Coordinates of C-alpha atoms and ligand atoms in Angstrom, one line a residue:
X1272 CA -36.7 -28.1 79.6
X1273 CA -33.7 -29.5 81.3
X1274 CA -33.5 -33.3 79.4
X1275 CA -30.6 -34.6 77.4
X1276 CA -31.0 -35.3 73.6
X1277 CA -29.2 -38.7 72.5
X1278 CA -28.2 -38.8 68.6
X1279 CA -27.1 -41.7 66.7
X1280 CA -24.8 -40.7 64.2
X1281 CA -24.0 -42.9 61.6
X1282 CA -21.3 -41.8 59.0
X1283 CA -21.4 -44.9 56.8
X1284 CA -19.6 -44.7 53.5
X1285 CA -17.3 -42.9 51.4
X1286 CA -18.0 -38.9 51.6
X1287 CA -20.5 -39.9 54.3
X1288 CA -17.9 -40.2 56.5
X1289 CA -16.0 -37.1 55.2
X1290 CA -19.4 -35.1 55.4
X1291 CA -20.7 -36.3 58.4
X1292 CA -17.7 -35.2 60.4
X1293 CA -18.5 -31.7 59.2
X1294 CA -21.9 -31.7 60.2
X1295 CA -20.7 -33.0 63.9
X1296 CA -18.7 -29.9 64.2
X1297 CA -21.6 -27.9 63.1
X1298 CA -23.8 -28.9 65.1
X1299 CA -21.8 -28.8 68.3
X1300 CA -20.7 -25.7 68.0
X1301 CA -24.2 -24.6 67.4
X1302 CA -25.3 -26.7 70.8
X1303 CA -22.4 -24.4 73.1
X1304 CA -23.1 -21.4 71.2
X1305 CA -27.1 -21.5 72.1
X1306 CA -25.9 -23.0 75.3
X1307 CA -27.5 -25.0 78.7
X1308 CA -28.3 -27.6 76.2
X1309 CA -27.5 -31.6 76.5
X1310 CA -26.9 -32.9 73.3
X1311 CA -24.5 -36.2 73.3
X1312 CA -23.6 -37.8 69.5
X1313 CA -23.3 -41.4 70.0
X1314 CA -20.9 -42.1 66.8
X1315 CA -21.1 -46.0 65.1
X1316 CA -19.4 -46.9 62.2
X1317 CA -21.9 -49.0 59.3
X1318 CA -22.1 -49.5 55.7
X1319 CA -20.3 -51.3 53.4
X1320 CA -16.8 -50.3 53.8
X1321 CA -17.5 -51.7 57.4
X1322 CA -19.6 -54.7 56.3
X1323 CA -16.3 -55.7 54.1
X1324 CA -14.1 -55.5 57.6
X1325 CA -16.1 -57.2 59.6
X1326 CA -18.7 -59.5 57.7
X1327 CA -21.7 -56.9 59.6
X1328 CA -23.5 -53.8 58.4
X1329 CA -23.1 -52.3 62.0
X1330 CA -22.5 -53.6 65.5
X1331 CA -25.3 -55.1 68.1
X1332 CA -24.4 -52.1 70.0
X1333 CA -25.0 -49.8 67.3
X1334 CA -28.7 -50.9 66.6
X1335 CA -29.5 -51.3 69.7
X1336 CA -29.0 -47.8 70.0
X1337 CA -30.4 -47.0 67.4
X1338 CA -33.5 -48.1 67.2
X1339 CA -33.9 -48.2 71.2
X1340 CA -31.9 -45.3 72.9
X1341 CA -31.6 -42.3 70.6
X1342 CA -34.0 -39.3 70.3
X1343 CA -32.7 -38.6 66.5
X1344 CA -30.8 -40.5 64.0
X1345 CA -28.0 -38.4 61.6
X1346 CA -27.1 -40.8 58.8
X1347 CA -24.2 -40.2 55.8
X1348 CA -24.2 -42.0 52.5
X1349 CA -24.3 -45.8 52.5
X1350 CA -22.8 -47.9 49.7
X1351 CA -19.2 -49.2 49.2
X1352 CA -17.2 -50.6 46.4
X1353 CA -15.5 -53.9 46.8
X1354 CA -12.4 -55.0 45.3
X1355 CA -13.7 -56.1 41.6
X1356 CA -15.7 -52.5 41.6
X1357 CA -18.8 -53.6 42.3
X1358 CA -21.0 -52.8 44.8
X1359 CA -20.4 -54.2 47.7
X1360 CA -23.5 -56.8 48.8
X1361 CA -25.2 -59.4 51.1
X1362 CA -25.4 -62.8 50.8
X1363 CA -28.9 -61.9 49.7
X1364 CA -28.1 -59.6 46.5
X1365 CA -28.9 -56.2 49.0
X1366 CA -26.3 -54.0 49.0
X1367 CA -24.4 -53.6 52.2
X1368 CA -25.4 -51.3 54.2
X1369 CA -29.2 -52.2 53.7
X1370 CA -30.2 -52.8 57.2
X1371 CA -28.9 -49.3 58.3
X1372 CA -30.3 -46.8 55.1
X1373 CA -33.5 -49.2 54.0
X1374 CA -34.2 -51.6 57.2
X1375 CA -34.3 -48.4 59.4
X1376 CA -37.0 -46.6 57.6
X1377 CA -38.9 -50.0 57.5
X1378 CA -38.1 -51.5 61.1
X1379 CA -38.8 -47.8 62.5
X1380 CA -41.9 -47.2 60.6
X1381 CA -40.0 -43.7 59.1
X1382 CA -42.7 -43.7 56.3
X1383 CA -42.7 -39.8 55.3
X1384 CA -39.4 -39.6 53.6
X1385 CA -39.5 -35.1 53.6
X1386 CA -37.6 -33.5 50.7
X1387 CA -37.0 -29.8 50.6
X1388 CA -36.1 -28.3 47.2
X1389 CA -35.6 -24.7 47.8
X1390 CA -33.0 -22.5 45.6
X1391 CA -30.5 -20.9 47.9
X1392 CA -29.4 -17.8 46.8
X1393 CA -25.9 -18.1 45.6
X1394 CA -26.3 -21.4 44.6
X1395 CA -26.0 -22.2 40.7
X1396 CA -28.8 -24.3 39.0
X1397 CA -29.0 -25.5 35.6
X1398 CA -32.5 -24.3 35.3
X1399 CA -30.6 -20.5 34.4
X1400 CA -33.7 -18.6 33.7
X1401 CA -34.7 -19.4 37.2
X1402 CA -33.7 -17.4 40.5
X1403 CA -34.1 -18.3 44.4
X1404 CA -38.1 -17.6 44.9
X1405 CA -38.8 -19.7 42.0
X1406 CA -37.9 -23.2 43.6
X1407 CA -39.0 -23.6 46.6
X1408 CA -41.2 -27.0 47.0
X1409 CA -40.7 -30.0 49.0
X1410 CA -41.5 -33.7 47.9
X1411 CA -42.7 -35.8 50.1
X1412 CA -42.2 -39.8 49.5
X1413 CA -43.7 -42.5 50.7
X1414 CA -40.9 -44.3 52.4
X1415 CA -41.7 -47.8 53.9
X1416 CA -43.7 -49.7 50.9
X1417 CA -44.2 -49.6 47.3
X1418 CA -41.1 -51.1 44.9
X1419 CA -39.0 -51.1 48.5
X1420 CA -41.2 -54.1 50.3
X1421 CA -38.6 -57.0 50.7
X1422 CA -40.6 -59.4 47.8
X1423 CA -37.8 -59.5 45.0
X1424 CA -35.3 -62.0 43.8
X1425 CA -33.6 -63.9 40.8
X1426 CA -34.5 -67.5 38.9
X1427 CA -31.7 -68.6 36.9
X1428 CA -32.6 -71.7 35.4
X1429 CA -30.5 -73.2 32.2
X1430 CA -32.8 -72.0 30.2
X1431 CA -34.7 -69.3 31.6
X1432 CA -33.6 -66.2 33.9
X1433 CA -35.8 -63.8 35.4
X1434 CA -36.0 -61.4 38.3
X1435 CA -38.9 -59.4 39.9
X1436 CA -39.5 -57.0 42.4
X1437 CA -42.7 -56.9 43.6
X1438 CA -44.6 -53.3 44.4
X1439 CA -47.3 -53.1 47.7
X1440 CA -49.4 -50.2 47.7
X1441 CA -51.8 -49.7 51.0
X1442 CA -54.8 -47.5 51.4
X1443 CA -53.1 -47.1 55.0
X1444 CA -49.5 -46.5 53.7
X1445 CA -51.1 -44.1 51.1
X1446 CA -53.3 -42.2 53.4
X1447 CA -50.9 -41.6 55.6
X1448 CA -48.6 -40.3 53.2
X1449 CA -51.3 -37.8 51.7
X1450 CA -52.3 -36.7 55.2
X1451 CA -48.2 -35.6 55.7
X1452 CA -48.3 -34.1 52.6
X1453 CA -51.0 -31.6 53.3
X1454 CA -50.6 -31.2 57.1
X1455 CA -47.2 -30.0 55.4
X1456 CA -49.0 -27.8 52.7
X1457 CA -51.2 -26.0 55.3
X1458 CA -47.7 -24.8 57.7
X1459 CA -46.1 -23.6 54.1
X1460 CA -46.8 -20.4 52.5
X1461 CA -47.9 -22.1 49.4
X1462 CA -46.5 -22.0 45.8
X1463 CA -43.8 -19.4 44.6
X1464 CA -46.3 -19.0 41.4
X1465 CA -49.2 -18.0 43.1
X1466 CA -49.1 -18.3 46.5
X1467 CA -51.7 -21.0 46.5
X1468 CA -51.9 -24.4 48.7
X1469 CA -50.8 -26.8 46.9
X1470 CA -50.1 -30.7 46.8
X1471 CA -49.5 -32.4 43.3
X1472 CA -50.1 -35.9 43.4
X1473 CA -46.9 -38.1 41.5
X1474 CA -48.0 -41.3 40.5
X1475 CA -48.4 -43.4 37.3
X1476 CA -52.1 -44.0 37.8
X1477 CA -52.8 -44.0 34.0
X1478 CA -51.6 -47.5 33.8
X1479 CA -50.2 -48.7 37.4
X1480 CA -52.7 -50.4 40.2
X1481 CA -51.1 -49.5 43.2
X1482 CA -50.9 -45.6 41.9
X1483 CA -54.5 -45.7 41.1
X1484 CA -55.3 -46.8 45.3
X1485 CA -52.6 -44.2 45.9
X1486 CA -54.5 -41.7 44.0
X1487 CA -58.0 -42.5 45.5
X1488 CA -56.3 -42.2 48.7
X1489 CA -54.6 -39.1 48.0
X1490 CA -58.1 -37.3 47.1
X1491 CA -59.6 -39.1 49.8
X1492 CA -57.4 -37.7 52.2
X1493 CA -57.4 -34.4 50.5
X1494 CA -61.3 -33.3 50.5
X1495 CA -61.2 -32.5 54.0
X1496 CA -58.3 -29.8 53.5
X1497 CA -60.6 -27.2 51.8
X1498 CA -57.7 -24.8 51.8
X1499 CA -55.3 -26.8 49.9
X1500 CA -55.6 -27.6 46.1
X1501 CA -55.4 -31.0 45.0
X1502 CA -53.0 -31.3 41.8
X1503 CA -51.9 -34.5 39.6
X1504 CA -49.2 -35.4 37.3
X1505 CA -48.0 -38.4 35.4
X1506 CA -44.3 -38.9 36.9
X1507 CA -43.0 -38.9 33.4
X1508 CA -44.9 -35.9 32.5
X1509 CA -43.6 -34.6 36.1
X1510 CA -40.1 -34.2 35.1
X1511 CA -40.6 -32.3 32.6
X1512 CA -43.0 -29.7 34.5
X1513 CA -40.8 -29.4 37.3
X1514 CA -38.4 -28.7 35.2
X1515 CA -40.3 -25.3 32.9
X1516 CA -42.3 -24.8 35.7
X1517 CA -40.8 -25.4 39.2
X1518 CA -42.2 -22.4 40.5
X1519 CA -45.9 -23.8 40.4
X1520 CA -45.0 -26.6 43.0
X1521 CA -45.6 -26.8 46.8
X1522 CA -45.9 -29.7 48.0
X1523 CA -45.8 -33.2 46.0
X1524 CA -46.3 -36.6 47.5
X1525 CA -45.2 -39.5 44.9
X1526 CA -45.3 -43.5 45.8
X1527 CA -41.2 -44.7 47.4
X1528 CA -40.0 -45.4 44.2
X1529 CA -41.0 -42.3 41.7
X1530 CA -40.3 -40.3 45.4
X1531 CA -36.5 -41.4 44.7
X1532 CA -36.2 -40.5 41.1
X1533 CA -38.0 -37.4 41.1
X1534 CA -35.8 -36.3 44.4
X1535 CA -32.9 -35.9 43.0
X1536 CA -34.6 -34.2 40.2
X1537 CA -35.5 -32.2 42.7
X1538 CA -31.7 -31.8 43.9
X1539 CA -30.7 -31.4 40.6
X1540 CA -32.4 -28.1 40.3
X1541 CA -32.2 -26.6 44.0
X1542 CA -28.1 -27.2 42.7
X1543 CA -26.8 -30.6 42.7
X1544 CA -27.1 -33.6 45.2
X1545 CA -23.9 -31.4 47.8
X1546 CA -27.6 -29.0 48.5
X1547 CA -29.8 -31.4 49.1
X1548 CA -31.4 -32.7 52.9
X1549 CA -34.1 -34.8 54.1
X1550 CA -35.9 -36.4 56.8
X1551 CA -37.1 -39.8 57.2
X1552 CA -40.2 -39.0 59.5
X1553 CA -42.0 -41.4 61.6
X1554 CA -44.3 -41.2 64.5
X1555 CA -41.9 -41.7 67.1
X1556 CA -38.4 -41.7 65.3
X1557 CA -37.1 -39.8 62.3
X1558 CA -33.6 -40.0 60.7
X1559 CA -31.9 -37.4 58.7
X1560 CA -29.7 -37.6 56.0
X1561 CA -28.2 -36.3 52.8
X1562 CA -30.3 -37.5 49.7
X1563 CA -26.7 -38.1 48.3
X1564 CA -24.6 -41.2 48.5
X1565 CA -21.5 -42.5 49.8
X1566 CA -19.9 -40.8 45.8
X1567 CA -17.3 -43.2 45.2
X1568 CA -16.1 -41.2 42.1
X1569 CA -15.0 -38.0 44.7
X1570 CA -14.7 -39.7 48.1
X1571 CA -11.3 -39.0 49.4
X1572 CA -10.7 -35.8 47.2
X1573 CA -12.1 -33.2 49.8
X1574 CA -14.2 -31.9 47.4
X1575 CA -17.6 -33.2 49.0
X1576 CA -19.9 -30.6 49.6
X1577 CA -21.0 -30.5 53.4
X1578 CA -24.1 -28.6 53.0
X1579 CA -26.9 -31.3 52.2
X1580 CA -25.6 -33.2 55.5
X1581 CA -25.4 -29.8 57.1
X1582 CA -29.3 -28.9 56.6
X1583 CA -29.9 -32.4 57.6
X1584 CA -29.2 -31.6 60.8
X1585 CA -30.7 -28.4 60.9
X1586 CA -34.2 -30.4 59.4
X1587 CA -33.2 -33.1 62.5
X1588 CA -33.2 -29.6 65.3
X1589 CA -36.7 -28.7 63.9
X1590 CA -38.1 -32.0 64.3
X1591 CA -36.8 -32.3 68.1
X1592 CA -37.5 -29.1 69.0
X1593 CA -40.9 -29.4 67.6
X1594 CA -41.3 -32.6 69.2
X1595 CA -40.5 -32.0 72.6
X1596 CA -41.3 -28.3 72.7
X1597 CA -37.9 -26.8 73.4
X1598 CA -37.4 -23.5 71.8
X1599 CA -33.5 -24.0 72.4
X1600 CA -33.1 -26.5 69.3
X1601 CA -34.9 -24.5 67.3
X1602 CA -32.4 -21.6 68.2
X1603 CA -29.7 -24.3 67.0
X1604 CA -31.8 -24.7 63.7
X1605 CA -31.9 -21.1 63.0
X1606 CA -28.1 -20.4 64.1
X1607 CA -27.0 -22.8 61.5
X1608 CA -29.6 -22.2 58.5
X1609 CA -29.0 -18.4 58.4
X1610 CA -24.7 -19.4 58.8
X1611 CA -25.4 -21.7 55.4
X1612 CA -27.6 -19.0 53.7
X1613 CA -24.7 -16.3 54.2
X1614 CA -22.3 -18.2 53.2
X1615 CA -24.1 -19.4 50.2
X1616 CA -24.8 -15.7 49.5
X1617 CA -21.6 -14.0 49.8
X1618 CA -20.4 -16.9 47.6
X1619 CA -16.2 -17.2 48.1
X1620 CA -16.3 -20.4 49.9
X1621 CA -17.9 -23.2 48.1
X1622 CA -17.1 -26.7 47.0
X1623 CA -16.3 -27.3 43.2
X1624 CA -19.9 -28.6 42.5
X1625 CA -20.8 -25.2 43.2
X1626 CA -18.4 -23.3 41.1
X1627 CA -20.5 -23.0 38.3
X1628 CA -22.2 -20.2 36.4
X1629 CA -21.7 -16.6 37.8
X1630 CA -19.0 -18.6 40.5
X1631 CA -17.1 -20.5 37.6
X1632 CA -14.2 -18.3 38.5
X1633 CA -14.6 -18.9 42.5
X1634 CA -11.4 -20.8 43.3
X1635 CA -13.1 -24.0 45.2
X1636 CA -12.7 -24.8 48.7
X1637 CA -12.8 -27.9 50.5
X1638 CA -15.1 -29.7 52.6
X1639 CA -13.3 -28.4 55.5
X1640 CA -13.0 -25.2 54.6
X1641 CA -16.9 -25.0 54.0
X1642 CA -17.6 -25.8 57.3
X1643 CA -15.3 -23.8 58.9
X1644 CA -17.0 -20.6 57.0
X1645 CA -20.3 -22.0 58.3
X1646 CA -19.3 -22.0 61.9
X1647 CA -17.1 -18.5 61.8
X1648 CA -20.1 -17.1 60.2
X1649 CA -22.3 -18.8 63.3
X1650 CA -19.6 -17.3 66.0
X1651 CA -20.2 -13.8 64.9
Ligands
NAD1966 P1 -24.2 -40.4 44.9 O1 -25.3 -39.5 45.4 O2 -23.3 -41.0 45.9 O3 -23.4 -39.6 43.8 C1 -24.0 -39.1 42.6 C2 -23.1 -38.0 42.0 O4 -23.3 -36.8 42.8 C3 -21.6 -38.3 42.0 O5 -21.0 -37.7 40.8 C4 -21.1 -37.6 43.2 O6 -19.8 -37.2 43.2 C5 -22.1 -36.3 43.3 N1 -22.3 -36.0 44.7 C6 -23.0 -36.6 45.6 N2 -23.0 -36.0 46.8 C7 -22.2 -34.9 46.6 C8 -21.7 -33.9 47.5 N3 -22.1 -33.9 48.8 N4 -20.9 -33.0 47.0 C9 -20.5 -33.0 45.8 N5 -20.9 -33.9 44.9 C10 -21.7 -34.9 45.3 O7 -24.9 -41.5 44.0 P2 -24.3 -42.8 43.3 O8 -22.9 -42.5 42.8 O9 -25.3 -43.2 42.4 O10 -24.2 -43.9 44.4 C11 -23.0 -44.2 45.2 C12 -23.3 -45.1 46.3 O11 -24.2 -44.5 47.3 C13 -24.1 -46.4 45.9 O12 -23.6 -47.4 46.6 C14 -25.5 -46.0 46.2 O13 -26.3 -47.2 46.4 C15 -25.4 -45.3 47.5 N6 -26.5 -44.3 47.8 C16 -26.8 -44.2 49.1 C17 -27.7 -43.3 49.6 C18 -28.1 -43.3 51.0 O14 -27.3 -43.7 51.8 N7 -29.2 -42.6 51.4 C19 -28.3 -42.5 48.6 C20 -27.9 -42.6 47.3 C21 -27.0 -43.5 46.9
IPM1967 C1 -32.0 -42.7 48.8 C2 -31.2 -43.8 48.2 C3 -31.6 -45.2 48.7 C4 -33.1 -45.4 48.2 C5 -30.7 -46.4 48.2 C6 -29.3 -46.2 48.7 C7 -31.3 -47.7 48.5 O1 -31.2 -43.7 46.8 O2 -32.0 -42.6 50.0 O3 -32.6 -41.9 48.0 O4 -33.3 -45.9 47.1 O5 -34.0 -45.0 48.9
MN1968 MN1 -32.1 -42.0 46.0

């Protein structure tokens, strides 16, 4: 019980940075307040901004320690904007950054990308005719293959110009991904609607090859879990389901790609990208981040919303504690989760992407002041 946890924590871009130093605070004062706990942040700067300064995406030091010395990974938003107001890129056409956001859920096999959408009470969607208890689902996306395999690039010929980006789908990759998905489905309480186990396969198996394998896997994988119910949907038709009815969905598992559109869908209605956490999930590594970005159109402005990065980290204490058996990070988790949920409830403090609906007349606070309601709530 007495071992140290080592976290990489890599702010990256933009409101990553400004977000990311929230969520330290957070989390240490969560650490001192559960106490006799050894939890050291190891802090690297990465991303684009950095790539710009230096001609790297991070330093050797950094990935070493990354990928060889720490027990979690916290990530911020990755992206920057170079001078002309583009992104910033590679030599090779990826943005900057790549290496740290994409190469670590390849290089560390992180292949269950795990995406709660849950409505928070005090939290403003757009879907108004829904309420917290209606949304509560969590999509699960295949996160090292599919359109994300590194087979792309660019002809330009005099007369002819072309690109492509080439999609993998494995029966591995896909049965591993189904078998997350309901080993999930069978710890959850099942769908708001019903009640029912539930995992709604995404795909685009009408037309698409790789969906089709992903499918076959998916029910494959799925016959042996006699208390789950197997579900499909077109993703096209998906967004428009999720949308009327949010309520019937559990747990859905979708191919990398359609697993990043239908995401932050999925943010969209838990309350805007500033709500939103996930977990890049591996066998033996897992990093957690915002689903958000580096925002370059609010970066600098304060007005970033902490609390996506904030549940990060409380989804990052769940997976330790879980993984090493130690009831004192999930003590950490729990602290922090029911701080968020308060101060979501009670409703005065809240960033400006929040201030909508019934709290259009909340005067907004910033970042800052966000987390410092968290952790006075978390003192008490
Ligand atoms: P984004 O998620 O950064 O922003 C989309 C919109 O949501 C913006 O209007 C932004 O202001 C708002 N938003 C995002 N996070 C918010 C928060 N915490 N609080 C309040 N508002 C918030 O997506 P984008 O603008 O499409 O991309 C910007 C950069 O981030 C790009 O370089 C992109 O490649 C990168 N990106 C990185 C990641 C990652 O690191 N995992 C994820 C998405 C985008
Ligand atoms: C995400 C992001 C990344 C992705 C980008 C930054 C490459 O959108 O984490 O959802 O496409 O996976
Ligand atoms: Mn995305």
């Amino acid at each position: 019980m007495d071992r140290s946890y080592q976290i990489a924590v890599l702010p990256g871009d933009g409101i990553g940075r400004e977000v990311i130093s929230e969520v330290r605070r957070v989390v240490v004062e969560a650490v001192s307040i559960v106490g006799n706990l050894d939890i050291y942040l190891h802090e690297f700067e990465c991303g684009g901004e950095y790539y710009l300064r230096t001609g790297r995406e991070w330093s050797e030091e950094a990935e070493l320690f990354t990928k060889t010395k720490a027990d979690a990974i916290l990530l911020g938003g990755i992206g920057a904007k170079g001078p002309e107001g583009g992104t910033v890129r590679r030599p090779d056409g990826n943005l900057a950054g790549y290496s740290v956001v994409i190469g670590l859920r390849q290089e560390l096999d992180l292949y269950a990308n795990v995406r709660p959408v849950k409505l928070l009470e005090g939290v403003p969607t757009p879907l108004g005719f829904k309420k917290p208890g209606d949304i509560d689902m969590v999509i699960v996306r295949e996160n090292t293959e599919g359109l994300y395999i590194p087979a792309r690039g660019r002809i330009s010929e005099p007369d002819r110009e072309f690109a492509f980006d080439l999609r993998m789908i494995t029966a591995k990759g896909s049965e591993r991904i189904a078998r997350h998905a309901f080993e999930l489905a069978m710890q959850r309480n099942g769908a708001p609607s019903d009640g029912t186990r539930r995992v709604t396969c995404v795909d685009k198996s009408n037309l698409l090859a790789g969906c089709q394998l992903f499918r076959e896997s998916f029910d494959k994988v799925g016959q042996n879990y006699h208390e789950v119910e197997r579900d499909y949907a077109y993703v096209d038709a998906w967004t428009v389901l999720a949308i009327r009815k949010p309520e019937y969905y559990d747990v859905v598992v979708a191919p990398n790609a359609f697993g990043d559109i239908i995401s932050d869908l999925g943010a969209a209605i838990q309350g805007g990208l500033g709500v939103a956490p996930s977990g890049n999930i591996g066998k033996k590594h897992a990093v957690f981040e915002p689903v958000h970005g580096s925002a370059p159109d609010i970066a600098g402005t304060g007005q970033a919303n902490p609390i996506a990065g904030v549940l990060s980290a409380v989804m990052m204490f769940e997976w330790l504690s879980k993984k090493h058996d130690d009831p004192r990070l999930e003590r950490c988790a729990g602290l922090i989760r029911e701080a968020v949920e308060e101060v979501l409830r009670k409703g005065a403090v809240r960033t400006p992407d929040l201030c909508l609906g019934d709290w259009a007349l909340v005067e907004p606070s910033t970042t800052q002041q966000v987390t410092s309601e968290v952790i006075r709530v978390m003192k008490r």
